[in-house]
GROMACS .gro file of C-alpha atoms in nm:
model
  193
    1UNK     CA    1   4.379  11.792   4.446
    2UNK     CA    2   4.057  11.799   4.649
    3UNK     CA    3   3.930  12.126   4.781
    4UNK     CA    4   3.880  12.180   5.155
    5UNK     CA    5   3.498  12.171   5.129
    6UNK     CA    6   3.482  11.865   4.900
    7UNK     CA    7   3.450  11.547   5.109
    8UNK     CA    8   3.675  11.251   5.026
    9UNK     CA    9   3.523  11.029   4.764
   10UNK     CA   10   3.525  10.716   4.984
   11UNK     CA   11   3.342  10.894   5.264
   12UNK     CA   12   3.077  11.030   5.031
   13UNK     CA   13   3.020  10.687   4.863
   14UNK     CA   14   3.009  10.508   5.200
   15UNK     CA   15   2.744  10.749   5.331
   16UNK     CA   16   2.536  10.692   5.014
   17UNK     CA   17   2.568  10.316   5.046
   18UNK     CA   18   2.468  10.326   5.410
   19UNK     CA   19   2.170  10.545   5.329
   20UNK     CA   20   2.059  10.282   5.072
   21UNK     CA   21   2.077  10.017   5.346
   22UNK     CA   22   2.369   9.816   5.208
   23UNK     CA   23   2.470   9.573   5.481
   24UNK     CA   24   2.805   9.519   5.306
   25UNK     CA   25   2.879   9.885   5.350
   26UNK     CA   26   2.830   9.855   5.724
   27UNK     CA   27   3.064   9.555   5.731
   28UNK     CA   28   3.327   9.745   5.532
   29UNK     CA   29   3.293  10.048   5.763
   30UNK     CA   30   3.321   9.821   6.066
   31UNK     CA   31   3.631   9.646   5.932
   32UNK     CA   32   3.796   9.978   5.868
   33UNK     CA   33   3.707  10.169   6.187
   34UNK     CA   34   3.604   9.923   6.461
   35UNK     CA   35   3.951   9.919   6.615
   36UNK     CA   36   3.957  10.297   6.624
   37UNK     CA   37   3.612  10.316   6.786
   38UNK     CA   38   3.694  10.046   7.039
   39UNK     CA   39   4.031  10.204   7.129
   40UNK     CA   40   3.878  10.550   7.185
   41UNK     CA   41   3.588  10.410   7.394
   42UNK     CA   42   3.830  10.199   7.596
   43UNK     CA   43   4.054  10.498   7.654
   44UNK     CA   44   3.764  10.703   7.790
   45UNK     CA   45   3.598  10.423   7.994
   46UNK     CA   46   3.892  10.205   8.090
   47UNK     CA   47   3.677   9.894   8.063
   48UNK     CA   48   3.681   9.632   7.784
   49UNK     CA   49   3.316   9.534   7.821
   50UNK     CA   50   3.199   9.896   7.821
   51UNK     CA   51   3.416   9.967   7.517
   52UNK     CA   52   3.257   9.672   7.336
   53UNK     CA   53   2.915   9.810   7.419
   54UNK     CA   54   3.000  10.156   7.291
   55UNK     CA   55   3.145  10.004   6.973
   56UNK     CA   56   2.819   9.819   6.909
   57UNK     CA   57   2.620  10.130   6.990
   58UNK     CA   58   2.821  10.347   6.747
   59UNK     CA   59   2.779  10.107   6.456
   60UNK     CA   60   2.414  10.052   6.537
   61UNK     CA   61   2.364  10.428   6.529
   62UNK     CA   62   2.544  10.445   6.191
   63UNK     CA   63   2.320  10.173   6.052
   64UNK     CA   64   1.998  10.320   6.190
   65UNK     CA   65   2.078  10.682   6.115
   66UNK     CA   66   2.324  10.707   5.824
   67UNK     CA   67   2.183  11.046   5.731
   68UNK     CA   68   2.327  11.204   6.052
   69UNK     CA   69   2.670  11.199   5.886
   70UNK     CA   70   2.725  11.490   5.648
   71UNK     CA   71   3.026  11.432   5.426
   72UNK     CA   72   3.067  11.808   5.382
   73UNK     CA   73   3.124  11.857   5.754
   74UNK     CA   74   3.439  11.646   5.765
   75UNK     CA   75   3.585  11.296   5.730
   76UNK     CA   76   3.380  10.996   5.826
   77UNK     CA   77   3.668  10.887   6.055
   78UNK     CA   78   3.637  11.211   6.254
   79UNK     CA   79   3.258  11.179   6.274
   80UNK     CA   80   3.289  10.828   6.411
   81UNK     CA   81   3.548  10.937   6.663
   82UNK     CA   82   3.327  11.225   6.775
   83UNK     CA   83   3.024  10.999   6.807
   84UNK     CA   84   3.229  10.747   7.002
   85UNK     CA   85   3.368  11.013   7.229
   86UNK     CA   86   3.020  11.158   7.298
   87UNK     CA   87   2.868  10.822   7.379
   88UNK     CA   88   3.163  10.711   7.595
   89UNK     CA   89   3.165  11.038   7.792
   90UNK     CA   90   2.788  11.008   7.847
   91UNK     CA   91   2.837  10.655   7.979
   92UNK     CA   92   3.135  10.761   8.195
   93UNK     CA   93   2.932  11.044   8.349
   94UNK     CA   94   2.636  10.815   8.413
   95UNK     CA   95   2.848  10.546   8.571
   96UNK     CA   96   3.049  10.786   8.784
   97UNK     CA   97   2.743  10.983   8.888
   98UNK     CA   98   2.573  10.665   9.001
   99UNK     CA   99   2.885  10.562   9.192
  100UNK     CA  100   2.903  10.907   9.351
  101UNK     CA  101   2.538  10.888   9.460
  102UNK     CA  102   2.578  10.530   9.589
  103UNK     CA  103   2.913  10.568   9.772
  104UNK     CA  104   2.914  10.939   9.855
  105UNK     CA  105   3.288  10.951   9.789
  106UNK     CA  106   3.428  11.216   9.555
  107UNK     CA  107   3.266  11.518   9.402
  108UNK     CA  108   3.131  11.648   9.075
  109UNK     CA  109   3.465  11.834   9.032
  110UNK     CA  110   3.645  11.493   9.054
  111UNK     CA  111   3.403  11.358   8.794
  112UNK     CA  112   3.462  11.646   8.554
  113UNK     CA  113   3.836  11.619   8.609
  114UNK     CA  114   3.819  11.250   8.518
  115UNK     CA  115   3.610  11.324   8.207
  116UNK     CA  116   3.860  11.590   8.095
  117UNK     CA  117   4.153  11.357   8.157
  118UNK     CA  118   3.983  11.074   7.963
  119UNK     CA  119   3.895  11.317   7.679
  120UNK     CA  120   4.255  11.443   7.644
  121UNK     CA  121   4.391  11.087   7.651
  122UNK     CA  122   4.141  10.971   7.389
  123UNK     CA  123   4.224  11.275   7.170
  124UNK     CA  124   4.596  11.199   7.198
  125UNK     CA  125   4.529  10.840   7.088
  126UNK     CA  126   4.324  10.970   6.795
  127UNK     CA  127   4.602  11.207   6.695
  128UNK     CA  128   4.860  10.930   6.698
  129UNK     CA  129   4.637  10.694   6.506
  130UNK     CA  130   4.568  10.962   6.249
  131UNK     CA  131   4.933  11.066   6.205
  132UNK     CA  132   5.109  10.989   5.879
  133UNK     CA  133   5.304  10.666   5.917
  134UNK     CA  134   5.649  10.826   5.901
  135UNK     CA  135   5.571  11.053   6.199
  136UNK     CA  136   5.408  10.778   6.401
  137UNK     CA  137   5.702  10.541   6.335
  138UNK     CA  138   5.956  10.801   6.451
  139UNK     CA  139   5.756  10.870   6.771
  140UNK     CA  140   5.721  10.502   6.844
  141UNK     CA  141   6.095  10.442   6.809
  142UNK     CA  142   6.185  10.745   7.018
  143UNK     CA  143   5.931  10.703   7.300
  144UNK     CA  144   5.842  10.335   7.324
  145UNK     CA  145   6.179  10.194   7.226
  146UNK     CA  146   6.373  10.477   7.384
  147UNK     CA  147   6.576  10.566   7.074
  148UNK     CA  148   6.741  10.903   7.037
  149UNK     CA  149   6.707  11.090   6.708
  150UNK     CA  150   7.031  10.941   6.575
  151UNK     CA  151   6.919  10.585   6.643
  152UNK     CA  152   6.575  10.667   6.507
  153UNK     CA  153   6.737  10.797   6.185
  154UNK     CA  154   6.936  10.474   6.147
  155UNK     CA  155   6.633  10.253   6.217
  156UNK     CA  156   6.417  10.444   5.969
  157UNK     CA  157   6.688  10.478   5.706
  158UNK     CA  158   6.662  10.862   5.700
  159UNK     CA  159   6.901  11.147   5.775
  160UNK     CA  160   6.933  11.275   6.130
  161UNK     CA  161   6.777  11.605   6.023
  162UNK     CA  162   6.476  11.416   5.878
  163UNK     CA  163   6.443  11.214   6.199
  164UNK     CA  164   6.448  11.533   6.409
  165UNK     CA  165   6.187  11.691   6.176
  166UNK     CA  166   5.960  11.393   6.210
  167UNK     CA  167   5.990  11.383   6.582
  168UNK     CA  168   5.931  11.760   6.608
  169UNK     CA  169   5.617  11.746   6.387
  170UNK     CA  170   5.478  11.446   6.573
  171UNK     CA  171   5.527  11.617   6.910
  172UNK     CA  172   5.365  11.936   6.778
  173UNK     CA  173   5.062  11.737   6.674
  174UNK     CA  174   5.046  11.564   7.011
  175UNK     CA  175   5.077  11.896   7.192
  176UNK     CA  176   4.735  11.988   7.053
  177UNK     CA  177   4.565  11.713   7.256
  178UNK     CA  178   4.446  11.974   7.507
  179UNK     CA  179   4.322  12.206   7.231
  180UNK     CA  180   3.973  12.112   7.123
  181UNK     CA  181   3.990  12.356   6.828
  182UNK     CA  182   4.305  12.210   6.672
  183UNK     CA  183   4.301  12.144   6.298
  184UNK     CA  184   4.177  11.793   6.225
  185UNK     CA  185   4.059  11.741   6.580
  186UNK     CA  186   3.738  11.558   6.634
  187UNK     CA  187   3.482  11.818   6.760
  188UNK     CA  188   3.418  11.791   7.129
  189UNK     CA  189   3.765  11.656   7.209
  190UNK     CA  190   3.997  11.823   7.457
  191UNK     CA  191   3.732  11.940   7.701
  192UNK     CA  192   3.418  11.817   7.854
  193UNK     CA  193   3.148  11.728   7.611
   0.00000   0.00000   0.00000
């Protein structure tokens, strides 16, 4: 069992490969995390083209500055999510500030409210994507397919008590979307960055 301060082996090896300039490592990293990076950027910005740009920017940053990731500070997945969030929020602020100056409609409070809303939504997406599959499957059945816990249990082939437990744990994890200091949360999430 790994200790809390020991980084996962894959993360450590990936950082070393990137630091050596292995293009194949960047491709592997992209294949593994591009959909997460894009989804988080899209959730914050609400624009496909802007999310594509942020995705390119994140992986360009990783390629040009692999040493900025410290495996001892947390998982590579969380670091990428944090980097994505920071860049997307910067772009959202710049875009909205320019629109505010150009149109004169709205206020800086509206801008900050939108940034907070986008941050919480992106954090909720990150939490769901990071959930163990059994929890995520139970939530998807219950909320997207409108199954109650009994139907969820049947669909998953588990007991009703187990279905209730999975739903309760999944909801507890999602309830931390407003809490930037929640365990396993990407730093900077939940509030304005």
